[in-house]
Amino acid sequence: MLIKIKLFTISALIFLTSLVRSDEGMWIPLLLKKYNIEDMQKKGFKLSAEDIYSVNQACMKDAIVIFGRGCTGELISDKGLVLTNHHCGYGQIQSHSTIEKDYLTNGFWAMNNSEELSNPGLTVTFLIRMEDVTEKALEGVKVSDDEVRRERLIKQNITKLEEENSEGKKYEISVKPFYYGNEYYMFVYQTYKDVRLVGAPHSSIGKFGGDTDNWMWPRHTGDFSLFRIYADKNNNPAEYSPENVPYKPKMFFPISLKGVKKGDFTMVFGYPGTTEQYLTSHAVKMIMEDSNPHKINIRKIKLDIMKADMDASDAVRIQYSSKYAGVANYWKKWIGENKGLKKLDAVRKKQELEERFSNWLKTKREMNTIYGNVLVNFEKIYREFTPIQTTYDYISEALLSLDLIKFAGNFRELSGELTEDQLIEISNSLKGKAKAFFKDYNLPTSKKLVTAMIKIYRDSVSTEYHPEAFKMINSKFKGDLNKYVDYLFENSILVSNEKLDGFFEKLSVKSAKKILEDPVYKIYADIVNVYVDKLLFALRSNDSKLNTLYRQYINGLREFQKDKIFYPDANFTMRITYGQVDDYYPNDGVFYEHFTTLKGIMEKDDPAIYDYDVPQKLRELYAKKDYGRYADADGSMHVCFIASNHTTGGNSGSPVINANGELIGLNFDRNWEGTMSDIMYNPDQCRNISMDVRYLLFIIDKFAGASHLIEEMNIIE
Ligand code: ARG
Ligand code: GLU
């Protein structure tokens, strides 16, 4: 590196350093040896690439799982104990909760194996191995092939790979494109299906600060929960059975009590979901000026409606808490993302890169023939695409995501030709869904949401894209939206449990089709028709055009910036990211320390606010400073810390690992000022937020009294 730099002029040197921004990147475990391990070791990592990923020996990758559908988890004992976030186990914790046994509010701790609770549908998935299958996936594909032919060939090749590698369905095979399909990697997975709840803290610890503190630093959330994997007596996956035994992992993480200092090496190992680092200036502009503002605006209206009703009634607060959190999470993220992109001047930075790329092309004739038109085409496609994207944002955010519309969608199954047996099966499943739906449904809130969302859609989207059912608003109700919504709610069977019960009672093969005349079902069907008939084709064809262009563009960039190592965008495959524990300046004149302590929890303590109502026992432990061996050297109880690891959604529950490969933290969030890292990373501002593992152990041991769990673990003092 040093020798190379000497050959550059001063301006080239500045240019080069701006390309290799430290700490940015989500790296492929298989390629660490080639690209990263030297750099990692230079930054303090003491182990080898084989310790992280290997197919020849037990290694860290064997201690990491996909938890459920969108989180990460890690093994922390030789008895299959899995650690993940509270918000990742939230659905399970909630499903076991009743008024009498309110585990959400009071926490849950199994004091022995027999008290652990099974969770139908919950799985954890191990990565057995990964492989670069670019050649096999692209076999027979020619550069001149159009996207349709290319896709068809690749699909065939992937089917072949799946057949060859699944070992008779023992493994699931997933082949994914990297760098927009310039490369393909195969992932061989094994899934365990008996995963039981072991422990979860009070929500006022696990979700401390709620949506107010979400995406924020300084943070004091104890966002963790514990599960255990069970296997058959041969340690293989099995459906739930009382005969199953705790899974024996190939590897689990030792836990360090040493704590973290500013500058310490940290690494996060997990399943980041989606990033878009290589978007062009046109795309970033569209996101900042159109997509994000529209989506933020729509969600804000929903949140205000829900909040008003939740504040007025405890029952509604409980019914809508999870829905509210779901809407609020990305609403807040997009606000942060837009601010961050603006502060970074992201569009201009992208334009500058594009300009440099274009100028370089002008000096390279053969490159210019391949890549010369790429940027012009991007400009054209994004110009045409923006209104379609906007309509898509409105239909998906305002209409298709209404809980009532989603619920109505379940009834599509009744619209086909059915036998008696099929009807019984479908109606049983619908009854189950209805029960769950109405438990968390409040008609007046729903009505307000439906009215507001139809209004914003009508006001913002051209009539060409209005669902057929909207015509009635003018024809029958003289434009009075409220009257129309009254009519919907009075005449639909989908808005009340009683009406629906009546429908199920009289249900026959013949009467099933009556659902097609239900006014709420009709709206649902008309919305889907708009989506399928008027949007889907345009969306798909744009996607495919953009995909081709990005595949060329990123190749061009790789030619242009020969010295830069390009990491692939996150695509929910296993990645490593590394950085260091670090503080930051969020704004002019403001400084944020790299850690928080229990003192901050007491400062925020407020019994009047649900999200800040600290459990009495925690107050007492704080008063006595009863932290045992979990205290920091400074005597305080450290709660969370931040570092410069490049993470995203899906990294929730990922282990944060120190230079010796020991667990020091549990990743659960990012800072607000850094949420634009999904599009553009800034080492000065981007921080991942983790629970200090010592606070986690303190809660298990001192607060919950579940010390038998601590004994299972390998704790390094
Ligand atoms: N912001 C974190 C992550 O994206 C935590 C989300 C937990 N949900 C919440 N609304 N508080 O997913
Ligand atoms: N809370 C996020 C998750 O569920 C992680 C935060 C982020 O986006 O980095 O994965």
XYZ file of C-alpha atoms and ligand atoms in Angstrom:
739
model
C 0.000 0.000 0.000
C 2.666 2.415 1.081
C 4.784 1.800 -2.006
C 1.800 2.275 -4.236
C 0.886 5.578 -2.653
C 4.350 6.953 -3.296
C 3.709 6.667 -7.012
C 0.694 8.929 -6.817
C 0.656 12.677 -6.905
C -0.656 14.556 -3.880
C -4.116 15.106 -5.347
C -4.384 11.441 -6.291
C -3.473 10.588 -2.730
C -6.315 12.616 -1.300
C -8.576 11.014 -3.860
C -7.454 7.529 -2.897
C -7.948 7.956 0.833
C -11.437 9.219 0.198
C -12.182 5.899 -1.461
C -11.030 3.640 1.354
C -13.145 4.919 4.181
C -12.352 2.917 7.231
C -15.043 0.833 8.940
C -17.395 0.915 5.970
C -18.405 -2.391 4.414
C -20.310 -5.593 4.990
C -17.926 -8.330 4.035
C -18.395 -11.875 2.789
C -17.048 -14.353 5.392
C -15.666 -16.623 2.669
C -13.497 -13.811 1.304
C -12.053 -12.423 4.539
C -8.725 -14.086 3.919
C -8.449 -12.447 0.539
C -9.657 -8.947 1.355
C -9.911 -8.133 5.046
C -8.044 -10.224 7.540
C -4.799 -8.254 7.280
C -6.637 -5.004 7.812
C -8.621 -6.509 10.686
C -5.472 -7.706 12.395
C -3.850 -4.329 11.881
C -6.840 -2.849 13.705
C -6.421 -5.224 16.624
C -8.130 -8.516 15.779
C -6.070 -11.362 17.261
C -7.531 -14.432 15.542
C -7.412 -15.784 11.997
C -9.864 -15.837 9.100
C -10.336 -19.580 9.693
C -11.537 -18.845 13.225
C -14.348 -16.811 11.728
C -15.312 -18.850 8.704
C -14.120 -22.319 7.804
C -15.552 -25.526 6.428
C -12.759 -27.592 7.966
C -13.104 -26.693 11.627
C -15.690 -25.429 14.085
C -15.670 -21.639 13.827
C -17.674 -18.542 14.734
C -20.081 -18.950 11.825
C -21.334 -22.150 13.516
C -22.470 -20.080 16.490
C -24.590 -17.650 14.425
C -28.180 -18.223 13.331
C -30.890 -16.523 11.354
C -33.467 -16.001 14.086
C -37.067 -16.191 12.868
C -37.538 -14.378 9.595
C -35.510 -11.226 9.898
C -33.098 -11.234 12.829
C -29.791 -12.698 13.910
C -29.080 -14.783 17.011
C -26.017 -16.463 18.526
C -25.249 -19.540 20.606
C -23.920 -18.827 24.087
C -23.839 -22.250 25.753
C -23.188 -25.867 24.838
C -26.847 -26.566 25.622
C -28.271 -24.691 22.656
C -28.935 -21.380 24.438
C -29.540 -18.591 21.899
C -29.309 -14.870 22.513
C -31.237 -12.370 20.405
C -33.044 -9.037 20.864
C -36.215 -8.496 22.861
C -37.750 -6.904 19.752
C -36.847 -10.024 17.735
C -38.585 -12.342 20.226
C -41.407 -9.825 20.785
C -43.994 -11.789 18.790
C -43.297 -14.952 20.788
C -43.210 -13.184 24.140
C -46.505 -11.502 23.266
C -48.121 -14.734 22.085
C -47.495 -16.374 25.475
C -48.821 -13.360 27.365
C -52.280 -13.128 28.884
C -53.743 -10.762 31.453
C -52.939 -13.285 34.226
C -49.483 -14.129 32.905
C -48.390 -10.837 31.384
C -44.854 -11.742 30.309
C -44.664 -8.613 28.173
C -45.021 -6.384 31.201
C -43.395 -8.550 33.880
C -40.867 -10.585 31.942
C -40.566 -14.355 31.800
C -37.881 -16.659 33.152
C -37.905 -20.466 32.862
C -36.236 -21.749 36.007
C -35.528 -25.147 34.393
C -35.838 -26.800 30.969
C -39.368 -28.028 31.582
C -40.631 -24.465 32.057
C -39.399 -23.318 28.653
C -42.195 -22.437 26.213
C -42.465 -23.837 22.689
C -43.117 -21.537 19.729
C -44.830 -23.096 16.724
C -43.478 -21.590 13.527
C -40.318 -20.120 15.043
C -37.103 -21.436 13.486
C -33.371 -20.843 13.658
C -31.161 -21.457 10.659
C -27.473 -22.329 10.534
C -25.186 -21.668 7.603
C -23.411 -24.936 6.782
C -21.269 -23.482 4.022
C -21.201 -20.921 1.228
C -19.672 -21.097 -2.219
C -18.959 -18.796 -5.141
C -21.149 -20.301 -7.882
C -20.903 -17.443 -10.382
C -19.761 -19.678 -13.233
C -22.396 -22.326 -12.641
C -25.202 -19.819 -12.210
C -24.261 -17.944 -15.384
C -23.608 -21.040 -17.487
C -24.888 -20.487 -21.016
C -25.653 -16.801 -20.407
C -24.317 -14.474 -23.105
C -23.655 -10.763 -22.683
C -26.010 -10.144 -25.596
C -28.913 -12.010 -23.897
C -31.893 -9.907 -22.958
C -32.943 -9.819 -19.324
C -35.791 -12.319 -19.792
C -33.625 -14.976 -21.376
C -30.863 -14.320 -18.894
C -33.243 -14.725 -15.943
C -34.641 -17.943 -17.394
C -31.226 -19.520 -17.841
C -30.076 -18.488 -14.393
C -33.217 -19.931 -12.847
C -32.588 -23.260 -14.543
C -28.978 -23.278 -13.384
C -30.040 -22.478 -9.835
C -32.591 -25.310 -9.805
C -29.781 -27.644 -10.773
C -27.583 -26.343 -7.971
C -30.433 -26.818 -5.505
C -30.904 -30.432 -6.568
C -27.198 -31.198 -6.419
C -26.568 -29.724 -3.000
C -29.584 -30.285 -0.777
C -28.550 -33.867 0.123
C -32.087 -35.115 -0.185
C -33.759 -32.087 1.469
C -31.475 -32.241 4.513
C -30.343 -28.721 3.623
C -32.050 -25.694 2.126
C -30.166 -24.135 -0.742
C -30.271 -20.453 -1.506
C -28.435 -18.916 -4.460
C -28.290 -15.129 -4.431
C -27.028 -12.477 -6.835
C -24.246 -10.175 -5.657
C -23.228 -6.892 -7.319
C -26.510 -6.845 -9.260
C -25.915 -10.290 -10.708
C -22.272 -9.997 -11.697
C -21.579 -12.718 -9.146
C -23.625 -15.481 -7.514
C -23.128 -17.206 -4.181
C -24.750 -20.351 -2.899
C -25.723 -20.763 0.752
C -26.341 -24.179 2.263
C -28.590 -23.863 5.321
C -29.958 -26.166 7.965
C -33.055 -25.188 9.946
C -34.088 -26.192 13.465
C -37.779 -25.995 14.278
C -38.065 -26.594 17.992
C -37.027 -23.290 19.543
C -38.271 -22.520 23.050
C -38.522 -19.294 25.011
C -36.158 -19.292 27.988
C -36.217 -15.745 29.235
C -37.212 -12.173 28.533
C -36.921 -9.107 30.751
C -39.769 -6.734 31.591
C -40.718 -4.598 28.576
C -39.701 -1.634 30.698
C -36.157 -3.029 30.404
C -36.253 -4.812 27.028
C -38.132 -1.998 25.301
C -37.058 0.776 27.680
C -37.597 4.145 26.018
C -39.981 2.643 23.417
C -40.435 4.623 20.247
C -39.220 7.831 21.859
C -35.703 6.423 22.229
C -35.841 4.174 19.159
C -32.988 4.973 16.689
C -31.457 7.259 19.289
C -28.224 7.591 21.129
C -27.726 7.949 24.121
C -29.724 4.808 24.727
C -30.598 2.668 27.751
C -32.537 -0.269 26.322
C -31.927 -3.829 27.574
C -33.054 -5.223 24.242
C -32.468 -8.979 24.734
C -34.270 -12.291 25.085
C -33.119 -15.905 25.386
C -34.265 -19.020 23.562
C -33.102 -22.625 23.402
C -32.782 -24.851 20.353
C -33.985 -28.428 20.727
C -33.001 -31.353 18.497
C -33.738 -35.050 18.217
C -31.463 -37.475 20.063
C -29.001 -37.418 17.131
C -28.746 -33.629 17.360
C -30.722 -33.241 14.104
C -33.618 -30.856 13.446
C -37.021 -32.117 14.532
C -40.530 -30.778 14.933
C -41.454 -29.923 18.510
C -41.563 -32.987 20.761
C -41.243 -33.390 24.541
C -38.653 -36.073 23.722
C -36.357 -33.541 22.036
C -33.138 -32.588 23.825
C -31.128 -29.360 23.933
C -29.080 -28.924 20.758
C -25.310 -29.386 21.071
C -23.667 -26.656 18.976
C -20.369 -27.046 17.131
C -19.380 -23.708 18.626
C -20.673 -21.084 21.052
C -19.375 -17.692 22.110
C -17.442 -17.173 25.338
C -18.564 -14.003 27.109
C -16.097 -11.375 28.267
C -16.587 -9.292 31.408
C -13.721 -6.965 30.504
C -15.913 -4.283 28.958
C -15.049 -1.842 26.213
C -12.851 1.227 25.879
C -12.885 3.846 23.197
C -10.833 2.605 20.236
C -11.282 -1.108 20.965
C -11.636 -3.387 17.958
C -15.193 -4.690 17.491
C -16.755 -6.913 14.917
C -20.415 -7.659 14.178
C -21.310 -10.972 12.612
C -24.859 -11.481 11.312
C -27.503 -11.090 8.636
C -27.833 -7.484 7.362
C -31.000 -7.193 5.218
C -30.748 -4.516 2.535
C -28.416 -1.679 1.604
C -28.116 0.365 -1.599
C -24.588 1.726 -1.628
C -24.193 2.013 -5.385
C -27.310 4.016 -6.221
C -26.742 6.834 -8.675
C -27.348 10.514 -7.888
C -30.717 10.284 -9.692
C -31.890 7.520 -7.369
C -30.717 9.256 -4.219
C -32.455 12.426 -5.344
C -35.681 10.488 -5.941
C -35.495 8.924 -2.491
C -34.767 12.245 -0.769
C -37.232 14.419 -2.654
C -40.075 12.028 -3.453
C -40.136 8.612 -1.902
C -39.087 9.362 1.670
C -41.141 12.577 2.106
C -44.321 10.896 0.812
C -43.875 7.840 2.984
C -43.006 9.923 6.042
C -46.089 12.051 5.505
C -48.455 9.072 5.120
C -47.075 7.319 8.180
C -47.278 10.462 10.300
C -51.020 10.666 9.634
C -51.452 7.042 10.670
C -49.353 7.493 13.794
C -51.287 10.567 14.928
C -54.600 8.749 14.562
C -53.401 5.690 16.457
C -51.685 7.723 19.147
C -54.760 9.807 19.943
C -56.854 6.676 20.417
C -54.118 4.840 22.326
C -53.671 7.758 24.709
C -57.424 7.791 25.367
C -57.782 4.099 26.213
C -55.562 1.437 27.755
C -57.318 -1.290 25.799
C -56.547 0.454 22.512
C -52.979 1.125 23.654
C -52.424 -2.611 24.070
C -54.261 -3.491 20.852
C -52.261 -1.072 18.737
C -48.847 -1.092 20.457
C -47.273 -3.547 18.072
C -48.869 -1.981 14.968
C -47.807 1.460 16.150
C -44.229 0.292 16.701
C -44.200 -1.234 13.226
C -45.303 1.996 11.544
C -43.153 4.207 13.755
C -39.908 2.315 13.221
C -39.319 3.116 9.573
C -41.137 6.441 9.743
C -38.457 7.586 12.137
C -35.707 5.887 10.199
C -36.596 7.690 6.948
C -36.628 11.059 8.696
C -33.144 10.355 10.019
C -32.008 9.019 6.666
C -33.114 12.142 4.835
C -31.433 14.434 7.347
C -28.242 12.403 7.134
C -28.209 12.385 3.335
C -28.749 16.124 3.283
C -26.003 16.774 5.799
C -23.651 14.572 3.783
C -24.609 16.373 0.577
C -25.081 12.886 -0.805
C -26.536 13.824 -4.191
C -23.646 16.152 -4.966
C -21.121 13.528 -3.861
C -22.742 10.979 -6.164
C -22.794 13.512 -9.021
C -19.113 14.197 -8.538
C -18.325 10.506 -8.709
C -20.424 10.195 -11.871
C -18.628 13.153 -13.390
C -15.214 11.700 -12.629
C -16.350 8.387 -14.071
C -17.588 10.092 -17.252
C -14.362 12.044 -17.642
C -12.351 8.872 -17.234
C -14.481 7.121 -19.848
C -13.649 9.868 -22.309
C -9.993 8.913 -22.033
C -10.571 5.172 -22.487
C -12.073 4.381 -25.819
C -12.771 0.661 -25.260
C -14.387 1.358 -21.854
C -16.431 4.115 -23.373
C -17.975 1.739 -25.888
C -19.143 -0.519 -23.049
C -20.144 2.012 -20.374
C -20.543 5.253 -22.314
C -24.356 5.306 -22.271
C -24.969 3.973 -18.796
C -25.387 7.270 -16.958
C -27.516 8.845 -19.674
C -29.809 5.831 -19.515
C -30.038 6.037 -15.742
C -31.106 9.644 -16.007
C -33.836 8.760 -18.498
C -35.169 5.747 -16.609
C -35.313 7.518 -13.254
C -37.085 10.460 -14.875
C -39.737 8.133 -16.279
C -39.795 5.964 -13.215
C -40.298 8.575 -10.489
C -44.097 9.007 -10.930
C -44.550 5.222 -10.970
C -42.488 4.902 -7.811
C -44.591 7.611 -6.178
C -47.838 5.828 -7.043
C -46.355 2.601 -5.732
C -45.390 4.345 -2.477
C -48.952 5.597 -2.043
C -50.684 2.345 -2.868
C -48.421 0.275 -0.648
C -48.093 2.696 2.272
C -51.611 4.138 2.344
C -53.882 1.378 1.043
C -52.342 -2.083 0.950
C -50.876 -1.785 4.445
C -54.176 -0.889 6.161
C -54.831 -3.722 8.588
C -58.451 -4.016 7.440
C -57.412 -4.331 3.793
C -54.777 -6.932 4.650
C -57.375 -8.833 6.662
C -59.827 -8.715 3.744
C -57.097 -10.193 1.540
C -57.282 -13.463 3.506
C -60.800 -14.009 2.176
C -59.642 -14.256 -1.427
C -59.411 -18.001 -0.805
C -63.201 -18.154 -0.724
C -63.552 -16.716 -4.213
C -62.543 -19.851 -6.188
C -64.398 -23.116 -6.861
C -64.282 -25.112 -3.623
C -65.150 -28.616 -2.442
C -66.864 -29.149 0.931
C -63.582 -30.341 2.440
C -61.628 -27.392 1.152
C -64.281 -25.060 2.464
C -64.049 -26.530 5.961
C -60.301 -26.251 5.956
C -60.296 -22.661 4.687
C -63.021 -21.509 7.034
C -61.183 -22.989 10.020
C -58.041 -21.159 9.088
C -59.998 -17.932 8.480
C -61.692 -18.236 11.864
C -58.287 -18.454 13.501
C -57.070 -15.387 11.613
C -60.261 -13.505 12.489
C -59.819 -14.245 16.171
C -56.272 -12.878 16.138
C -57.332 -9.884 14.033
C -60.229 -8.785 16.239
C -58.209 -9.192 19.430
C -56.132 -6.238 18.241
C -58.822 -4.305 16.357
C -60.732 -1.208 17.376
C -63.435 -0.227 14.906
C -63.439 3.554 15.498
C -59.640 3.677 15.077
C -59.859 1.579 11.952
C -62.539 3.832 10.510
C -60.418 6.932 11.048
C -57.439 5.245 9.434
C -59.439 4.096 6.413
C -60.926 7.564 5.914
C -57.599 9.348 6.187
C -55.784 6.939 3.901
C -58.439 7.020 1.168
C -58.369 10.799 1.405
C -54.637 11.154 1.021
C -54.600 8.625 -1.822
C -57.390 10.423 -3.702
C -55.796 13.809 -3.162
C -52.310 12.722 -4.220
C -52.584 10.065 -6.900
C -53.939 10.612 -10.407
C -57.456 9.206 -10.995
C -56.064 6.730 -13.478
C -54.844 4.746 -10.478
C -57.961 5.025 -8.309
C -59.587 1.730 -7.366
C -62.928 1.175 -9.126
C -64.772 1.234 -5.793
C -63.790 4.896 -5.262
C -66.201 5.881 -8.050
C -69.032 5.371 -5.596
C -67.797 8.268 -3.478
C -68.891 10.682 -6.192
C -71.699 8.725 -7.817
C -73.546 7.622 -4.710
C -72.304 9.938 -1.939
C -71.820 13.183 -3.865
C -68.133 13.281 -2.995
C -68.717 12.890 0.752
C -65.927 10.563 1.843
C -67.234 10.212 5.394
C -70.600 8.997 4.163
C -68.862 6.491 1.942
C -66.790 5.135 4.826
C -69.955 4.940 6.979
C -71.500 2.873 4.232
C -68.448 0.590 4.094
C -68.425 -0.081 7.801
C -72.183 -0.530 8.043
C -72.386 -3.030 5.225
C -69.219 -5.080 5.524
C -69.040 -8.304 7.520
C -65.275 -7.869 7.849
C -65.389 -5.127 10.487
C -66.960 -7.004 13.363
C -66.510 -10.368 14.967
C -70.256 -10.871 15.403
C -71.111 -10.210 11.777
C -68.319 -12.489 10.671
C -69.508 -15.243 13.034
C -72.914 -14.996 11.387
C -71.277 -15.368 7.988
C -69.312 -18.450 9.074
C -72.427 -20.037 10.600
C -74.269 -19.939 7.291
C -71.212 -20.636 5.165
C -71.708 -23.118 2.320
C -69.940 -23.799 -0.941
C -72.595 -21.647 -2.551
C -72.664 -18.745 -0.124
C -68.851 -18.469 0.051
C -68.809 -16.324 -3.067
C -70.973 -13.729 -1.338
C -67.709 -12.369 -0.018
C -67.132 -10.899 -3.479
C -69.995 -8.482 -2.848
C -68.753 -7.331 0.525
C -67.862 -3.631 0.191
C -64.569 -3.875 2.127
C -63.564 -6.980 0.202
C -64.438 -5.123 -2.999
C -62.168 -2.249 -2.137
C -59.395 -4.693 -1.371
C -59.923 -6.483 -4.708
C -60.037 -3.186 -6.615
C -56.821 -1.972 -5.014
C -55.110 -5.209 -5.993
C -56.464 -4.813 -9.520
C -54.926 -1.369 -9.834
C -51.669 -2.750 -8.548
C -51.613 -5.778 -10.831
C -53.076 -4.215 -13.984
C -51.566 -0.761 -13.908
C -48.393 -0.884 -11.829
C -46.846 -4.293 -11.656
C -45.745 -4.465 -15.258
C -44.161 -1.008 -15.163
C -42.460 -1.750 -11.845
C -41.049 -5.042 -13.078
C -39.864 -3.695 -16.373
C -38.169 -0.759 -14.675
C -36.589 -3.065 -12.172
C -35.182 -5.195 -14.881
C -33.896 -2.191 -16.861
C -32.297 -0.767 -13.742
C -30.802 -4.103 -12.813
C -29.088 -4.374 -16.190
C -27.789 -0.831 -15.891
C -26.505 -1.259 -12.357
C -24.800 -4.481 -13.351
C -22.915 -2.538 -16.021
C -22.355 0.530 -13.863
C -20.799 -1.332 -10.976
C -18.513 -3.184 -13.381
C -17.504 0.145 -14.854
C -16.829 1.584 -11.430
C -14.700 -1.413 -10.547
C -12.604 -0.777 -13.644
C -12.427 2.908 -12.832
C -11.447 2.486 -9.169
C -9.093 -0.428 -9.467
C -7.677 0.099 -5.962
C -10.941 0.087 -4.134
C -12.381 -3.108 -2.708
C -16.087 -3.110 -3.521
C -18.227 -4.807 -0.929
C -21.579 -6.134 -2.113
C -24.849 -4.606 -0.901
C -26.488 -6.389 2.008
C -28.947 -9.075 0.853
C -29.739 -10.950 4.065
C -26.737 -13.237 3.769
C -24.106 -13.669 6.445
C -21.666 -10.745 6.659
C -18.881 -9.430 8.823
C -18.417 -5.805 9.605
C -15.665 -4.429 11.789
C -14.793 -1.128 13.355
C -14.068 0.338 16.732
C -15.786 1.588 19.846
C -16.176 5.305 19.233
C -17.960 8.456 20.415
C -19.180 11.197 18.031
C -20.347 14.764 17.574
C -23.971 14.559 16.328
C -24.290 18.318 15.848
C -22.250 21.437 16.202
C -21.367 21.857 19.854
C -22.777 18.511 20.972
C -20.660 15.546 22.028
C -21.869 11.995 22.671
C -19.888 9.631 24.910
C -19.413 6.048 23.657
C -21.276 4.398 26.549
C -24.266 4.819 28.872
C -24.843 3.616 32.438
C -27.640 2.648 34.808
C -27.591 6.187 36.136
C -29.148 7.302 32.855
C -32.012 4.845 33.329
C -32.745 6.399 36.706
C -32.589 9.874 35.172
C -35.209 8.842 32.619
C -37.308 6.941 35.208
C -40.914 8.148 35.118
C -43.739 5.910 36.427
C -46.222 8.107 34.585
C -44.815 7.201 31.173
C -45.262 3.581 30.113
C -41.940 3.386 28.264
C -39.936 4.857 31.142
C -41.487 3.098 34.121
C -38.432 1.421 35.682
C -39.159 -1.810 37.630
C -38.858 -1.277 41.405
C -36.261 -4.014 41.768
C -33.936 -2.288 39.333
C -34.251 0.923 41.353
C -33.248 -1.017 44.454
C -30.254 -2.697 42.828
C -29.144 0.736 41.627
C -29.558 2.251 45.094
C -27.417 -0.507 46.615
C -24.950 -0.458 43.693
C -25.315 -4.225 43.803
C -23.614 -5.032 40.493
C -21.267 -7.851 41.564
C -18.733 -8.840 38.955
C -20.722 -7.104 36.222
C -19.652 -3.605 37.267
C -17.214 -1.699 35.094
C -13.756 -0.862 36.434
C -15.169 2.627 37.052
C -17.677 1.107 39.504
C -20.770 1.861 37.442
C -23.095 -0.454 35.533
C -22.562 0.085 31.817
C -25.758 -0.404 29.794
C -25.102 0.267 26.088
C -22.186 1.291 23.876
C -21.651 2.478 20.313
C -19.103 1.561 17.676
C -18.425 2.276 14.023
C -19.562 -1.097 12.689
C -21.512 -0.780 9.444
C -24.822 -2.511 10.208
C -28.416 -2.427 9.035
C -31.856 -3.962 9.704
C -31.415 -7.714 10.149
C -28.301 -7.171 12.221
C -30.594 -6.989 15.212
C -29.514 -9.665 17.646
C -26.041 -9.934 16.083
C -23.137 -10.626 18.397
C -20.601 -7.855 18.936
C -17.223 -9.553 19.273
C -13.895 -8.313 20.635
C -10.377 -8.876 19.331
C -10.200 -12.289 21.037
C -13.445 -13.585 19.578
C -15.385 -13.108 22.818
C -18.896 -11.715 23.070
C -18.949 -8.175 24.464
C -22.281 -6.888 23.220
C -25.584 -7.484 21.493
C -26.347 -5.287 18.476
C -29.873 -3.841 18.383
C -30.012 -0.458 16.666
C -28.270 2.394 14.902
C -28.024 6.079 15.784
C -30.426 8.472 14.097
C -27.693 10.638 12.589
C -26.241 7.539 10.939
C -29.301 5.863 9.426
C -28.337 7.072 5.942
C -25.589 4.444 6.029
C -27.917 2.151 4.042
C -27.227 4.506 1.146
C -24.051 6.338 2.114
C -21.831 5.626 5.102
C -20.110 8.379 7.033
C -17.466 7.232 9.515
C -17.885 10.430 11.582
C -21.602 9.934 12.141
C -22.522 6.250 11.728
C -22.653 4.152 14.885
C -24.218 0.812 15.696
C -25.864 0.579 19.122
C -25.269 -2.464 21.319
C -26.217 -3.651 24.755
C -23.185 -4.153 26.958
C -23.117 -7.891 27.635
C -22.391 -7.183 31.321
C -25.747 -5.413 31.728
C -27.413 -8.398 30.092
C -25.781 -10.814 32.558
C -26.599 -8.490 35.450
C -30.282 -8.537 34.485
C -30.330 -12.341 34.154
C -28.403 -12.914 37.360
C -29.107 -10.119 39.828
C -32.444 -8.862 38.566
C -34.220 -12.040 37.385
C -32.386 -14.502 39.643
C -31.845 -16.913 36.760
C -28.261 -17.717 37.746
C -28.581 -21.297 36.478
C -28.377 -19.773 32.982
C -25.159 -17.955 33.837
C -23.686 -21.292 34.894
C -24.269 -22.696 31.419
C -22.202 -19.951 29.851
C -18.459 -19.648 29.468
C -17.661 -16.373 31.230
C -14.209 -14.875 30.876
C -13.442 -12.655 33.878
N -34.889 0.513 15.400
C -34.652 -0.860 15.719
C -34.627 -1.708 14.457
O -34.866 -1.285 13.398
C -35.527 -1.396 16.817
C -36.958 -1.558 16.460
C -37.834 -1.956 17.606
N -39.150 -1.406 17.349
C -39.600 -0.214 17.833
N -40.547 0.417 17.170
N -39.180 0.289 18.942
O -35.371 -2.433 13.963
N -33.254 -2.746 14.888
C -32.737 -3.181 13.620
C -33.124 -4.632 13.300
O -34.178 -5.073 13.670
C -31.283 -2.940 13.579
C -31.104 -1.517 13.412
C -30.518 -1.155 12.083
O -31.265 -0.951 11.120
O -29.280 -1.102 12.045
O -32.447 -5.334 12.589
